Structures are given as C-alpha cells and as structure tokens.
PDB file of C-alpha atoms and ligand atoms in Angstrom:
ATOM      1  CA  MET A1042      46.223 -35.470 -59.939  1.00  0.00           C
ATOM      2  CA  SER A1043      47.009 -37.229 -56.779  1.00  0.00           C
ATOM      3  CA  ASP A1044      46.293 -40.471 -58.719  1.00  0.00           C
ATOM      4  CA  LEU A1045      48.891 -40.000 -60.691  1.00  0.00           C
ATOM      5  CA  LYS A1046      52.709 -41.217 -59.944  1.00  0.00           C
ATOM      6  CA  SER A1047      55.012 -38.241 -60.531  1.00  0.00           C
ATOM      7  CA  VAL A1048      58.744 -38.221 -61.194  1.00  0.00           C
ATOM      8  CA  SER A1049      60.571 -40.533 -58.709  1.00  0.00           C
ATOM      9  CA  PRO A1050      62.996 -38.446 -56.744  1.00  0.00           C
ATOM     10  CA  GLU A1051      66.040 -41.017 -56.428  1.00  0.00           C
ATOM     11  CA  SER A1052      66.449 -41.148 -60.232  1.00  0.00           C
ATOM     12  CA  SER A1053      66.604 -38.912 -63.157  1.00  0.00           C
ATOM     13  CA  GLU A1054      64.746 -41.397 -65.237  1.00  0.00           C
ATOM     14  CA  PRO A1055      61.095 -40.454 -65.192  1.00  0.00           C
ATOM     15  CA  THR A1056      58.509 -43.467 -63.971  1.00  0.00           C
ATOM     16  CA  LEU A1057      56.833 -44.547 -67.129  1.00  0.00           C
ATOM     17  CA  LEU A1058      53.071 -44.528 -67.348  1.00  0.00           C
ATOM     18  CA  GLY A1059      51.219 -48.028 -66.623  1.00  0.00           C
ATOM     19  CA  ALA A1060      47.847 -49.092 -66.711  1.00  0.00           C
ATOM     20  CA  THR A1061      46.690 -47.482 -63.615  1.00  0.00           C
ATOM     21  CA  GLU A1062      48.397 -44.316 -64.488  1.00  0.00           C
ATOM     22  CA  ILE A1063      46.931 -44.299 -68.263  1.00  0.00           C
ATOM     23  CA  ARG A1064      43.118 -45.245 -67.057  1.00  0.00           C
ATOM     24  CA  ALA A1065      43.404 -42.277 -64.440  1.00  0.00           C
ATOM     25  CA  LEU A1066      44.865 -40.012 -66.684  1.00  0.00           C
ATOM     26  CA  ALA A1067      42.130 -40.762 -69.311  1.00  0.00           C
ATOM     27  CA  ALA A1068      39.167 -40.709 -66.757  1.00  0.00           C
ATOM     28  CA  ARG A1069      40.578 -37.143 -65.838  1.00  0.00           C
ATOM     29  CA  LEU A1070      40.457 -36.021 -69.212  1.00  0.00           C
ATOM     30  CA  ASN A1071      37.362 -37.570 -70.010  1.00  0.00           C
ATOM     31  CA  VAL A1072      38.800 -39.372 -72.904  1.00  0.00           C
ATOM     32  CA  SER A1073      37.390 -42.434 -74.216  1.00  0.00           C
ATOM     33  CA  PRO A1074      39.495 -44.125 -76.878  1.00  0.00           C
ATOM     34  CA  THR A1075      38.009 -44.021 -80.512  1.00  0.00           C
ATOM     35  CA  LYS A1076      38.421 -46.546 -83.322  1.00  0.00           C
ATOM     36  CA  LYS A1077      38.399 -43.708 -85.644  1.00  0.00           C
ATOM     37  CA  LEU A1078      41.691 -42.341 -84.515  1.00  0.00           C
ATOM     38  CA  GLY A1079      43.252 -45.796 -84.232  1.00  0.00           C
ATOM     39  CA  GLN A1080      43.497 -44.747 -80.314  1.00  0.00           C
ATOM     40  CA  ASN A1081      45.002 -47.838 -78.541  1.00  0.00           C
ATOM     41  CA  PHE A1082      47.188 -46.520 -75.606  1.00  0.00           C
ATOM     42  CA  VAL A1083      50.039 -48.189 -74.360  1.00  0.00           C
ATOM     43  CA  ILE A1084      50.077 -49.393 -70.965  1.00  0.00           C
ATOM     44  CA  ASP A1085      53.319 -51.075 -70.623  1.00  0.00           C
ATOM     45  CA  PRO A1086      56.191 -49.689 -69.500  1.00  0.00           C
ATOM     46  CA  ASN A1087      58.375 -52.422 -71.278  1.00  0.00           C
ATOM     47  CA  THR A1088      56.903 -52.224 -74.650  1.00  0.00           C
ATOM     48  CA  VAL A1089      57.970 -48.458 -74.805  1.00  0.00           C
ATOM     49  CA  ARG A1090      61.329 -49.246 -73.489  1.00  0.00           C
ATOM     50  CA  ARG A1091      61.626 -51.920 -76.101  1.00  0.00           C
ATOM     51  CA  ILE A1092      60.345 -49.302 -78.651  1.00  0.00           C
ATOM     52  CA  VAL A1093      63.014 -46.569 -77.420  1.00  0.00           C
ATOM     53  CA  THR A1094      65.738 -49.176 -77.626  1.00  0.00           C
ATOM     54  CA  GLN A1095      64.831 -50.460 -81.036  1.00  0.00           C
ATOM     55  CA  ALA A1096      64.623 -46.701 -82.015  1.00  0.00           C
ATOM     56  CA  ARG A1097      68.505 -46.546 -81.648  1.00  0.00           C
ATOM     57  CA  VAL A1098      68.194 -42.602 -80.661  1.00  0.00           C
ATOM     58  CA  GLY A1099      70.732 -40.979 -78.952  1.00  0.00           C
ATOM     59  CA  PRO A1100      71.314 -37.563 -77.033  1.00  0.00           C
ATOM     60  CA  ASN A1101      71.910 -35.489 -80.045  1.00  0.00           C
ATOM     61  CA  ASP A1102      68.768 -36.507 -81.886  1.00  0.00           C
ATOM     62  CA  VAL A1103      65.440 -35.032 -82.654  1.00  0.00           C
ATOM     63  CA  VAL A1104      62.402 -37.230 -82.777  1.00  0.00           C
ATOM     64  CA  VAL A1105      59.287 -36.273 -84.249  1.00  0.00           C
ATOM     65  CA  GLU A1106      56.774 -38.593 -82.604  1.00  0.00           C
ATOM     66  CA  ILE A1107      53.278 -39.045 -84.592  1.00  0.00           C
ATOM     67  CA  GLY A1108      50.173 -39.474 -82.154  1.00  0.00           C
ATOM     68  CA  PRO A1109      51.680 -39.220 -78.700  1.00  0.00           C
ATOM     69  CA  GLY A1110      48.168 -39.755 -77.238  1.00  0.00           C
ATOM     70  CA  LEU A1111      48.664 -39.673 -73.320  1.00  0.00           C
ATOM     71  CA  GLY A1112      52.512 -39.863 -73.499  1.00  0.00           C
ATOM     72  CA  SER A1113      53.388 -43.175 -72.760  1.00  0.00           C
ATOM     73  CA  LEU A1114      56.121 -43.359 -75.724  1.00  0.00           C
ATOM     74  CA  THR A1115      56.956 -39.584 -75.191  1.00  0.00           C
ATOM     75  CA  LEU A1116      57.913 -39.941 -71.497  1.00  0.00           C
ATOM     76  CA  ALA A1117      60.256 -42.800 -72.602  1.00  0.00           C
ATOM     77  CA  LEU A1118      61.615 -40.882 -75.446  1.00  0.00           C
ATOM     78  CA  LEU A1119      62.368 -37.898 -73.805  1.00  0.00           C
ATOM     79  CA  PRO A1120      65.580 -38.739 -71.347  1.00  0.00           C
ATOM     80  CA  LYS A1121      67.156 -40.380 -74.519  1.00  0.00           C
ATOM     81  CA  VAL A1122      67.065 -37.536 -77.035  1.00  0.00           C
ATOM     82  CA  ALA A1123      67.734 -33.831 -77.444  1.00  0.00           C
ATOM     83  CA  LYS A1124      64.193 -33.122 -78.243  1.00  0.00           C
ATOM     84  CA  VAL A1125      60.786 -34.679 -78.931  1.00  0.00           C
ATOM     85  CA  VAL A1126      58.283 -33.032 -81.693  1.00  0.00           C
ATOM     86  CA  ALA A1127      55.158 -34.591 -81.269  1.00  0.00           C
ATOM     87  CA  VAL A1128      52.285 -34.090 -83.517  1.00  0.00           C
ATOM     88  CA  GLU A1129      48.764 -34.978 -82.192  1.00  0.00           C
ATOM     89  CA  ILE A1130      45.463 -34.649 -84.215  1.00  0.00           C
ATOM     90  CA  ASP A1131      43.115 -35.025 -80.994  1.00  0.00           C
ATOM     91  CA  SER A1132      43.189 -31.450 -79.207  1.00  0.00           C
ATOM     92  CA  VAL A1133      42.375 -32.792 -75.599  1.00  0.00           C
ATOM     93  CA  LEU A1134      45.356 -35.197 -76.034  1.00  0.00           C
ATOM     94  CA  ALA A1135      47.341 -32.698 -77.355  1.00  0.00           C
ATOM     95  CA  ASP A1136      46.674 -29.794 -74.859  1.00  0.00           C
ATOM     96  CA  ALA A1137      46.866 -32.167 -71.827  1.00  0.00           C
ATOM     97  CA  LEU A1138      50.554 -33.745 -73.195  1.00  0.00           C
ATOM     98  CA  PRO A1139      52.667 -30.471 -71.703  1.00  0.00           C
ATOM     99  CA  ALA A1140      51.064 -31.084 -67.970  1.00  0.00           C
ATOM    100  CA  THR A1141      51.931 -34.655 -68.263  1.00  0.00           C
ATOM    101  CA  ILE A1142      55.281 -34.605 -68.793  1.00  0.00           C
ATOM    102  CA  ALA A1143      55.679 -31.558 -66.667  1.00  0.00           C
ATOM    103  CA  LEU A1144      54.499 -33.667 -63.770  1.00  0.00           C
ATOM    104  CA  HIS A1145      56.409 -36.773 -64.561  1.00  0.00           C
ATOM    105  CA  ALA A1146      59.680 -35.098 -65.832  1.00  0.00           C
ATOM    106  CA  PRO A1147      59.848 -31.760 -64.884  1.00  0.00           C
ATOM    107  CA  ASN A1148      63.303 -31.480 -65.900  1.00  0.00           C
ATOM    108  CA  LEU A1149      62.654 -32.537 -69.751  1.00  0.00           C
ATOM    109  CA  LYS A1150      59.383 -30.716 -70.227  1.00  0.00           C
ATOM    110  CA  GLU A1151      61.468 -27.920 -72.221  1.00  0.00           C
ATOM    111  CA  ASN A1152      62.752 -30.414 -74.693  1.00  0.00           C
ATOM    112  CA  LEU A1153      59.037 -31.295 -75.835  1.00  0.00           C
ATOM    113  CA  THR A1154      57.097 -29.323 -78.468  1.00  0.00           C
ATOM    114  CA  VAL A1155      53.671 -30.571 -79.104  1.00  0.00           C
ATOM    115  CA  ILE A1156      51.811 -29.729 -82.407  1.00  0.00           C
ATOM    116  CA  ASN A1157      47.738 -30.009 -82.410  1.00  0.00           C
ATOM    117  CA  ALA A1158      47.478 -31.319 -86.087  1.00  0.00           C
ATOM    118  CA  ASP A1159      46.759 -33.905 -88.604  1.00  0.00           C
ATOM    119  CA  ALA A1160      50.096 -35.521 -89.444  1.00  0.00           C
ATOM    120  CA  MET A1161      49.477 -35.975 -92.831  1.00  0.00           C
ATOM    121  CA  LYS A1162      48.984 -32.161 -93.272  1.00  0.00           C
ATOM    122  CA  ILE A1163      52.530 -31.169 -91.491  1.00  0.00           C
ATOM    123  CA  ASP A1164      54.907 -29.544 -94.288  1.00  0.00           C
ATOM    124  CA  SER A1165      57.182 -27.966 -91.582  1.00  0.00           C
ATOM    125  CA  LEU A1166      58.496 -28.609 -88.135  1.00  0.00           C
ATOM    126  CA  PRO A1167      60.185 -26.353 -85.592  1.00  0.00           C
ATOM    127  CA  HIS A1168      63.311 -28.709 -85.314  1.00  0.00           C
ATOM    128  CA  ASN A1169      64.766 -30.689 -88.023  1.00  0.00           C
ATOM    129  CA  PRO A1170      63.800 -34.363 -87.043  1.00  0.00           C
ATOM    130  CA  THR A1171      66.659 -36.773 -87.289  1.00  0.00           C
ATOM    131  CA  HIS A1172      64.456 -39.871 -86.247  1.00  0.00           C
ATOM    132  CA  LEU A1173      60.434 -40.599 -86.304  1.00  0.00           C
ATOM    133  CA  VAL A1174      59.297 -42.885 -83.726  1.00  0.00           C
ATOM    134  CA  ALA A1175      55.726 -43.571 -83.252  1.00  0.00           C
ATOM    135  CA  ASN A1176      52.987 -46.149 -82.188  1.00  0.00           C
ATOM    136  CA  LEU A1177      51.173 -44.913 -85.202  1.00  0.00           C
ATOM    137  CA  PRO A1178      47.257 -44.930 -85.510  1.00  0.00           C
ATOM    138  CA  TYR A1179      46.367 -47.809 -87.621  1.00  0.00           C
ATOM    139  CA  ASN A1180      44.166 -46.221 -90.237  1.00  0.00           C
ATOM    140  CA  VAL A1181      47.127 -43.986 -91.754  1.00  0.00           C
ATOM    141  CA  SER A1182      50.196 -45.700 -90.611  1.00  0.00           C
ATOM    142  CA  VAL A1183      51.955 -46.238 -94.434  1.00  0.00           C
ATOM    143  CA  PRO A1184      50.669 -42.937 -95.824  1.00  0.00           C
ATOM    144  CA  VAL A1185      51.966 -41.049 -92.612  1.00  0.00           C
ATOM    145  CA  VAL A1186      55.392 -42.718 -92.882  1.00  0.00           C
ATOM    146  CA  LEU A1187      55.656 -41.865 -96.668  1.00  0.00           C
ATOM    147  CA  HIS A1188      54.415 -38.484 -96.132  1.00  0.00           C
ATOM    148  CA  PHE A1189      57.223 -37.706 -93.620  1.00  0.00           C
ATOM    149  CA  LEU A1190      60.088 -39.515 -95.603  1.00  0.00           C
ATOM    150  CA  GLU A1191      59.309 -37.267 -98.501  1.00  0.00           C
ATOM    151  CA  THR A1192      58.466 -33.839 -96.432  1.00  0.00           C
ATOM    152  CA  PHE A1193      61.671 -34.327 -93.924  1.00  0.00           C
ATOM    153  CA  PRO A1194      65.004 -35.488 -95.542  1.00  0.00           C
ATOM    154  CA  SER A1195      66.431 -34.685 -92.331  1.00  0.00           C
ATOM    155  CA  ILE A1196      65.033 -38.127 -91.073  1.00  0.00           C
ATOM    156  CA  ARG A1197      67.584 -40.969 -91.185  1.00  0.00           C
ATOM    157  CA  GLU A1198      66.087 -43.640 -89.471  1.00  0.00           C
ATOM    158  CA  ILE A1199      62.426 -44.535 -88.477  1.00  0.00           C
ATOM    159  CA  LEU A1200      61.114 -46.827 -86.061  1.00  0.00           C
ATOM    160  CA  VAL A1201      57.209 -47.355 -85.770  1.00  0.00           C
ATOM    161  CA  MET A1202      54.799 -49.914 -84.507  1.00  0.00           C
ATOM    162  CA  VAL A1203      51.950 -50.871 -86.851  1.00  0.00           C
ATOM    163  CA  GLN A1204      49.507 -53.701 -87.149  1.00  0.00           C
ATOM    164  CA  SER A1205      51.580 -57.018 -87.497  1.00  0.00           C
ATOM    165  CA  GLU A1206      50.153 -57.532 -90.965  1.00  0.00           C
ATOM    166  CA  VAL A1207      51.110 -54.083 -92.195  1.00  0.00           C
ATOM    167  CA  ALA A1208      54.613 -54.561 -90.831  1.00  0.00           C
ATOM    168  CA  ASP A1209      54.473 -57.770 -92.932  1.00  0.00           C
ATOM    169  CA  ARG A1210      53.638 -55.797 -96.272  1.00  0.00           C
ATOM    170  CA  MET A1211      55.719 -52.839 -95.327  1.00  0.00           C
ATOM    171  CA  ALA A1212      59.032 -55.129 -95.165  1.00  0.00           C
ATOM    172  CA  ALA A1213      57.787 -57.540 -97.896  1.00  0.00           C
ATOM    173  CA  VAL A1214      60.175 -58.853-100.499  1.00  0.00           C
ATOM    174  CA  PRO A1215      59.492 -59.438-104.399  1.00  0.00           C
ATOM    175  CA  GLY A1216      57.617 -62.527-105.061  1.00  0.00           C
ATOM    176  CA  SER A1217      55.459 -62.524-102.140  1.00  0.00           C
ATOM    177  CA  LYS A1218      51.681 -62.551-102.130  1.00  0.00           C
ATOM    178  CA  ILE A1219      52.037 -59.479 -99.618  1.00  0.00           C
ATOM    179  CA  TYR A1220      54.594 -57.571-101.938  1.00  0.00           C
ATOM    180  CA  GLY A1221      52.994 -54.403-103.023  1.00  0.00           C
ATOM    181  CA  ILE A1222      52.462 -50.494-103.146  1.00  0.00           C
ATOM    182  CA  PRO A1223      54.167 -50.124 -99.595  1.00  0.00           C
ATOM    183  CA  SER A1224      56.845 -52.470 -99.795  1.00  0.00           C
ATOM    184  CA  VAL A1225      58.195 -50.905-103.079  1.00  0.00           C
ATOM    185  CA  LYS A1226      57.715 -47.225-102.218  1.00  0.00           C
ATOM    186  CA  LEU A1227      59.557 -47.634 -98.724  1.00  0.00           C
ATOM    187  CA  THR A1228      62.218 -49.771-100.140  1.00  0.00           C
ATOM    188  CA  TRP A1229      62.627 -46.523-102.597  1.00  0.00           C
ATOM    189  CA  TYR A1230      63.756 -44.485 -99.428  1.00  0.00           C
ATOM    190  CA  GLY A1231      65.560 -46.778 -97.355  1.00  0.00           C
ATOM    191  CA  GLU A1232      66.355 -50.577 -95.860  1.00  0.00           C
ATOM    192  CA  VAL A1233      63.155 -51.989 -94.488  1.00  0.00           C
ATOM    193  CA  ASP A1234      63.093 -54.375 -91.788  1.00  0.00           C
ATOM    194  CA  LYS A1235      60.950 -56.215 -89.145  1.00  0.00           C
ATOM    195  CA  ALA A1236      62.027 -55.489 -85.437  1.00  0.00           C
ATOM    196  CA  GLY A1237      59.861 -57.491 -83.444  1.00  0.00           C
ATOM    197  CA  LEU A1238      56.370 -58.537 -82.704  1.00  0.00           C
ATOM    198  CA  VAL A1239      54.161 -57.065 -79.898  1.00  0.00           C
ATOM    199  CA  GLY A1240      51.027 -58.669 -78.382  1.00  0.00           C
ATOM    200  CA  ARG A1241      47.367 -57.069 -78.127  1.00  0.00           C
ATOM    201  CA  ASN A1242      47.597 -57.120 -74.574  1.00  0.00           C
ATOM    202  CA  VAL A1243      50.053 -54.029 -73.671  1.00  0.00           C
ATOM    203  CA  PHE A1244      47.613 -51.971 -75.219  1.00  0.00           C
ATOM    204  CA  TRP A1245      44.063 -50.366 -73.618  1.00  0.00           C
ATOM    205  CA  PRO A1246      41.849 -51.015 -75.171  1.00  0.00           C
ATOM    206  CA  ALA A1247      43.243 -54.232 -76.670  1.00  0.00           C
ATOM    207  CA  PRO A1248      43.290 -54.280 -80.562  1.00  0.00           C
ATOM    208  CA  ASN A1249      41.698 -57.110 -82.113  1.00  0.00           C
ATOM    209  CA  VAL A1250      45.249 -58.012 -84.040  1.00  0.00           C
ATOM    210  CA  ASP A1251      48.728 -58.249 -83.051  1.00  0.00           C
ATOM    211  CA  SER A1252      51.246 -55.401 -83.796  1.00  0.00           C
ATOM    212  CA  GLY A1253      54.797 -55.107 -85.230  1.00  0.00           C
ATOM    213  CA  LEU A1254      57.770 -53.186 -85.289  1.00  0.00           C
ATOM    214  CA  VAL A1255      59.421 -51.881 -88.558  1.00  0.00           C
ATOM    215  CA  ARG A1256      62.555 -50.332 -88.808  1.00  0.00           C
ATOM    216  CA  LEU A1257      63.438 -48.116 -91.760  1.00  0.00           C
ATOM    217  CA  VAL A1258      66.902 -46.720 -92.428  1.00  0.00           C
ATOM    218  CA  ARG A1259      67.226 -44.269 -95.178  1.00  0.00           C
ATOM    219  CA  LYS A1260      69.547 -44.704 -98.193  1.00  0.00           C
ATOM    220  CA  ASP A1261      72.254 -42.247 -98.422  1.00  0.00           C
ATOM    221  CA  ARG A1262      71.548 -41.078-102.359  1.00  0.00           C
ATOM    222  CA  ASN A1263      70.359 -38.145-103.895  1.00  0.00           C
ATOM    223  CA  LEU A1264      66.451 -38.893-104.722  1.00  0.00           C
ATOM    224  CA  ASP A1265      65.305 -37.385-107.695  1.00  0.00           C
ATOM    225  CA  PRO A1266      61.714 -36.013-106.853  1.00  0.00           C
ATOM    226  CA  GLU A1267      60.533 -36.389-110.601  1.00  0.00           C
ATOM    227  CA  LEU A1268      61.843 -39.948-111.058  1.00  0.00           C
ATOM    228  CA  ARG A1269      60.166 -40.674-107.546  1.00  0.00           C
ATOM    229  CA  GLU A1270      56.805 -39.273-108.956  1.00  0.00           C
ATOM    230  CA  THR A1271      56.876 -41.480-112.396  1.00  0.00           C
ATOM    231  CA  LEU A1272      58.097 -44.343-110.219  1.00  0.00           C
ATOM    232  CA  PHE A1273      55.050 -44.012-107.637  1.00  0.00           C
ATOM    233  CA  SER A1274      52.639 -43.587-110.432  1.00  0.00           C
ATOM    234  CA  VAL A1275      54.054 -46.626-112.242  1.00  0.00           C
ATOM    235  CA  VAL A1276      54.243 -48.580-108.807  1.00  0.00           C
ATOM    236  CA  ASP A1277      50.405 -47.895-108.319  1.00  0.00           C
ATOM    237  CA  ALA A1278      49.328 -48.711-111.603  1.00  0.00           C
ATOM    238  CA  ALA A1279      51.318 -52.023-111.763  1.00  0.00           C
ATOM    239  CA  PHE A1280      49.739 -53.101-107.989  1.00  0.00           C
ATOM    240  CA  GLY A1281      46.353 -51.534-109.043  1.00  0.00           C
ATOM    241  CA  GLN A1282      45.734 -54.881-111.402  1.00  0.00           C
ATOM    242  CA  ARG A1283      48.078 -56.952-109.530  1.00  0.00           C
ATOM    243  CA  ARG A1284      46.901 -60.129-111.375  1.00  0.00           C
ATOM    244  CA  LYS A1285      47.262 -58.556-114.853  1.00  0.00           C
ATOM    245  CA  THR A1286      50.639 -58.717-116.710  1.00  0.00           C
ATOM    246  CA  LEU A1287      52.496 -55.382-116.787  1.00  0.00           C
ATOM    247  CA  ARG A1288      51.693 -54.916-120.325  1.00  0.00           C
ATOM    248  CA  THR A1289      47.954 -54.330-119.492  1.00  0.00           C
ATOM    249  CA  ALA A1290      48.446 -53.129-115.884  1.00  0.00           C
ATOM    250  CA  LEU A1291      50.686 -50.365-117.127  1.00  0.00           C
ATOM    251  CA  GLY A1292      48.413 -48.745-119.416  1.00  0.00           C
ATOM    252  CA  SER A1293      46.708 -46.113-117.286  1.00  0.00           C
ATOM    253  CA  ALA A1294      50.069 -45.001-116.507  1.00  0.00           C
ATOM    254  CA  LEU A1295      52.199 -45.084-119.629  1.00  0.00           C
ATOM    255  CA  GLY A1296      49.854 -45.580-122.731  1.00  0.00           C
ATOM    256  CA  SER A1297      48.536 -48.083-125.248  1.00  0.00           C
ATOM    257  CA  PRO A1298      50.039 -51.796-124.736  1.00  0.00           C
ATOM    258  CA  GLN A1299      52.008 -51.190-127.920  1.00  0.00           C
ATOM    259  CA  GLU A1300      53.521 -48.342-126.379  1.00  0.00           C
ATOM    260  CA  VAL A1301      53.979 -50.007-122.839  1.00  0.00           C
ATOM    261  CA  GLU A1302      55.423 -53.085-124.517  1.00  0.00           C
ATOM    262  CA  VAL A1303      58.097 -51.232-126.616  1.00  0.00           C
ATOM    263  CA  LEU A1304      58.627 -49.384-123.639  1.00  0.00           C
ATOM    264  CA  LEU A1305      59.157 -52.132-121.092  1.00  0.00           C
ATOM    265  CA  ARG A1306      61.738 -53.976-123.562  1.00  0.00           C
ATOM    266  CA  SER A1307      63.730 -50.931-123.632  1.00  0.00           C
ATOM    267  CA  ALA A1308      63.715 -50.829-119.982  1.00  0.00           C
ATOM    268  CA  GLY A1309      65.090 -54.688-120.210  1.00  0.00           C
ATOM    269  CA  ILE A1310      61.602 -55.651-118.601  1.00  0.00           C
ATOM    270  CA  ASP A1311      59.476 -58.666-119.542  1.00  0.00           C
ATOM    271  CA  PRO A1312      56.260 -57.081-120.571  1.00  0.00           C
ATOM    272  CA  GLY A1313      54.667 -60.666-119.716  1.00  0.00           C
ATOM    273  CA  LEU A1314      55.210 -60.338-115.924  1.00  0.00           C
ATOM    274  CA  ARG A1315      53.486 -59.121-112.859  1.00  0.00           C
ATOM    275  CA  GLY A1316      54.088 -56.162-110.537  1.00  0.00           C
ATOM    276  CA  GLU A1317      54.828 -58.826-107.793  1.00  0.00           C
ATOM    277  CA  GLN A1318      57.595 -60.226-109.612  1.00  0.00           C
ATOM    278  CA  LEU A1319      59.725 -57.047-109.947  1.00  0.00           C
ATOM    279  CA  SER A1320      62.310 -55.422-107.747  1.00  0.00           C
ATOM    280  CA  LEU A1321      63.053 -51.548-106.575  1.00  0.00           C
ATOM    281  CA  ALA A1322      65.729 -51.715-109.401  1.00  0.00           C
ATOM    282  CA  ASP A1323      63.268 -53.193-112.349  1.00  0.00           C
ATOM    283  CA  PHE A1324      60.521 -50.387-111.296  1.00  0.00           C
ATOM    284  CA  VAL A1325      63.423 -47.782-111.225  1.00  0.00           C
ATOM    285  CA  ALA A1326      64.324 -49.144-114.885  1.00  0.00           C
ATOM    286  CA  ILE A1327      60.947 -48.516-115.993  1.00  0.00           C
ATOM    287  CA  ALA A1328      60.201 -44.993-114.713  1.00  0.00           C
ATOM    288  CA  LEU A1329      63.707 -43.932-116.259  1.00  0.00           C
ATOM    289  CA  GLN A1330      62.575 -45.208-119.563  1.00  0.00           C
ATOM    290  CA  ALA A1331      59.251 -43.538-118.798  1.00  0.00           C
ATOM    291  CA  LYS A1332      60.853 -40.304-118.212  1.00  0.00           C
ATOM    292  CA  LYS A1333      63.130 -40.432-121.317  1.00  0.00           C
ATOM    293  CA  VAL A1334      59.966 -40.681-123.768  1.00  0.00           C
ATOM    294  CA  THR A1335      57.628 -38.262-121.826  1.00  0.00           C
TER     295      THR A1335
HETATM  296  N1  SAM B2219      51.574 -42.886 -78.469  1.00  0.00           N
HETATM  297  C1  SAM B2219      50.362 -43.252 -77.852  1.00  0.00           C
HETATM  298  C2  SAM B2219      50.713 -44.556 -76.977  1.00  0.00           C
HETATM  299  O1  SAM B2219      51.802 -45.499 -77.520  1.00  0.00           O
HETATM  300  O2  SAM B2219      50.128 -45.135 -76.244  1.00  0.00           O
HETATM  301  C3  SAM B2219      49.323 -43.466 -78.758  1.00  0.00           C
HETATM  302  C4  SAM B2219      49.091 -44.604 -79.839  1.00  0.00           C
HETATM  303  S1  SAM B2219      47.605 -44.669 -80.645  1.00  0.00           S
HETATM  304  C5  SAM B2219      47.853 -45.919 -81.544  1.00  0.00           C
HETATM  305  C6  SAM B2219      47.588 -43.302 -81.887  1.00  0.00           C
HETATM  306  C7  SAM B2219      47.518 -41.879 -81.581  1.00  0.00           C
HETATM  307  O3  SAM B2219      47.564 -41.016 -83.130  1.00  0.00           O
HETATM  308  C8  SAM B2219      46.136 -41.483 -81.089  1.00  0.00           C
HETATM  309  O4  SAM B2219      46.614 -40.594 -79.646  1.00  0.00           O
HETATM  310  C9  SAM B2219      45.456 -40.508 -81.967  1.00  0.00           C
HETATM  311  O5  SAM B2219      44.830 -39.444 -81.589  1.00  0.00           O
HETATM  312  C10 SAM B2219      46.887 -39.884 -83.026  1.00  0.00           C
HETATM  313  N2  SAM B2219      46.244 -40.074 -84.079  1.00  0.00           N
HETATM  314  C11 SAM B2219      45.349 -40.479 -85.098  1.00  0.00           C
HETATM  315  N3  SAM B2219      45.512 -39.899 -86.182  1.00  0.00           N
HETATM  316  C12 SAM B2219      46.098 -38.803 -86.277  1.00  0.00           C
HETATM  317  C13 SAM B2219      46.584 -38.110 -87.252  1.00  0.00           C
HETATM  318  N4  SAM B2219      46.081 -38.227 -88.547  1.00  0.00           N
HETATM  319  N5  SAM B2219      47.912 -37.105 -87.086  1.00  0.00           N
HETATM  320  C14 SAM B2219      48.329 -37.296 -85.627  1.00  0.00           C
HETATM  321  N6  SAM B2219      47.756 -38.018 -84.675  1.00  0.00           N
HETATM  322  C15 SAM B2219      46.913 -38.997 -85.046  1.00  0.00           C
END
C-alpha cells in the first residue's frame, strides 16, 4: 500500500485517484481489465470531478453507483452526498473497494455500502437511492438504466457516462435516424439530455470510441406499470422492423394488419407512418387504445 497516496492531511477532500494510483492498485490486486465486463477505469481526477458536478448531487442524497471498479468516481462522490451504494459484479473489485476508500477517505468509509452483484439482478437496496451516477459498463448501459428506473421510483435524477454513440441514441428526438427504442423508453421516465463529451485518454485502458455524459430528470407523474408494459411492447415492435410502416410492424404486438389499422386510426395515428416518426405522446396514444381493446 506504500505506493498509494492516502487522504491529504490538510484538506477534508480526499486525493482522487490518478493514472499512477489506478495502475498500482490494479497491479496489487492482480486485476487485468476485461472487455467482457466493460472495464475501462477513469484515471483522470478532473473527469470524475466533472461527472460529480454534472450529477447535481447534494449532502442529503443517496447515490447508487453501478460498476465502481477501482473506486475513482466513488471517491469523488462520497464527500458530496449522504451515502453511496456501489454495485459491482467483479468480486475482486467489490472486495477491494472498502479498503481503498478507508485509505483515501477514512472519515467517509461508513457512508459506503458495496454490493457484489450483477446490477441487472438487483431488486432492492439497503437505502432508497435519489440518484444514479455511474461510468457504465458499455455492454449493459441502456438496459441497466431502464432496470433501475423501473425498480427504484425514488431515483429522481441520473447522470451516466456511456459510449458517445449510445449517448446520442439515448437523447435522440423523433425524425432522426438514431431515434429508437432507448430514446422512447427513457423519455417515458423523464427528460433526457446530453451533458458533455469525454475523450478516450481519460481511461485505462483507452477505449476505441469517445464517451458522452447523459442526464435524465424523472418526470413527476404517476406512471401506470400496465400502460408501460403495453407501450414498451409497441415500441419494441415498431423499431424491431423500423423500415416498415406501423400497419405492418405492429402486427406482432397488436394483431392482423386490419386490426392494427383500426386501432391506429382510433388512436389518431396514420398507419402509413414509421416508428421513427412518432413522439412519446403518439406511442402512448397507441398503447392506451391497445389497452382499451384488449
Ligand atoms: N466506475 C469505475 C471508473 O469510472 O473507473 C469503473 C467503470 S468501468 C467502465 C465499468 C465497471 O462496471 C467495471 O468495474 C465492471 O466490472 C463493472 N460491471 C460490468 N458489468 C456489470 C454489471 N452487470 N453489474 C455491476 N457492475 C458491472
């Protein structure tokens, strides 16, 4: 441990982890980052500071962090919030995190709970999270955000780092080529915006693509889970065959082309349109109509 800097005595803010500390920690734990788990660790303190600033968290907030890895972002979050609950699938990393925090931020170690699990399988947490903040593993980025929005209604705001192209899709608007399943489903839960670009050199190992920050602010409304289920299956069907018109594409979800035609007309939607031309409100109109007839 002598090769790692600990908390600086003159300030209450911990010293954040840079390239030297991250590589030393990985070497000591015998960790080689794997692509399968999307392990690209942030080695730049300015980037984690930027993520925390963009996350707009405060002293009463409880943050769930998915994939804390070696702890770069966790260490920057802890001084700003009441609690961090970190969910890490890799047991070597999960086991090592409390000691890393105890070394660099001993006065904050009680505010961290580490859960060694697949985030996709989490259905309860020891504290109700108000925010989700993460540098997400790229292979599960959108499903994991949807899973947490669905499972934890207490989450008011999300700030995640994902591949730049995925950030574009998450925040896409109707009519664009990249508008699709993630854009509509996330908009069901809240307002989605891009919150900045991040270059590849702030990671170890450096990925082949740039990254982007995405923010979601949950809408303050009562979301009907049954309507959501119908809506999501309509959205999946519409974009499953995105070149086809709704009349054809929605067959798998809603019935024969004739039935779909009647249903769409009753919802006020032209059956000759394609999914990429519809707003969330249009999809909701279709789902409400589908619920009426089933
Ligand atoms: N937060 C760290 C950072 O910024 O340096 C690490 C981010 S790295 C991009 C993604 C992390 O997510 C890795 O630590 C990886 O082991 C973890 N991970 C991958 N799949 C996961 C899953 N399904 N559930 C929880 N953690 C996962």
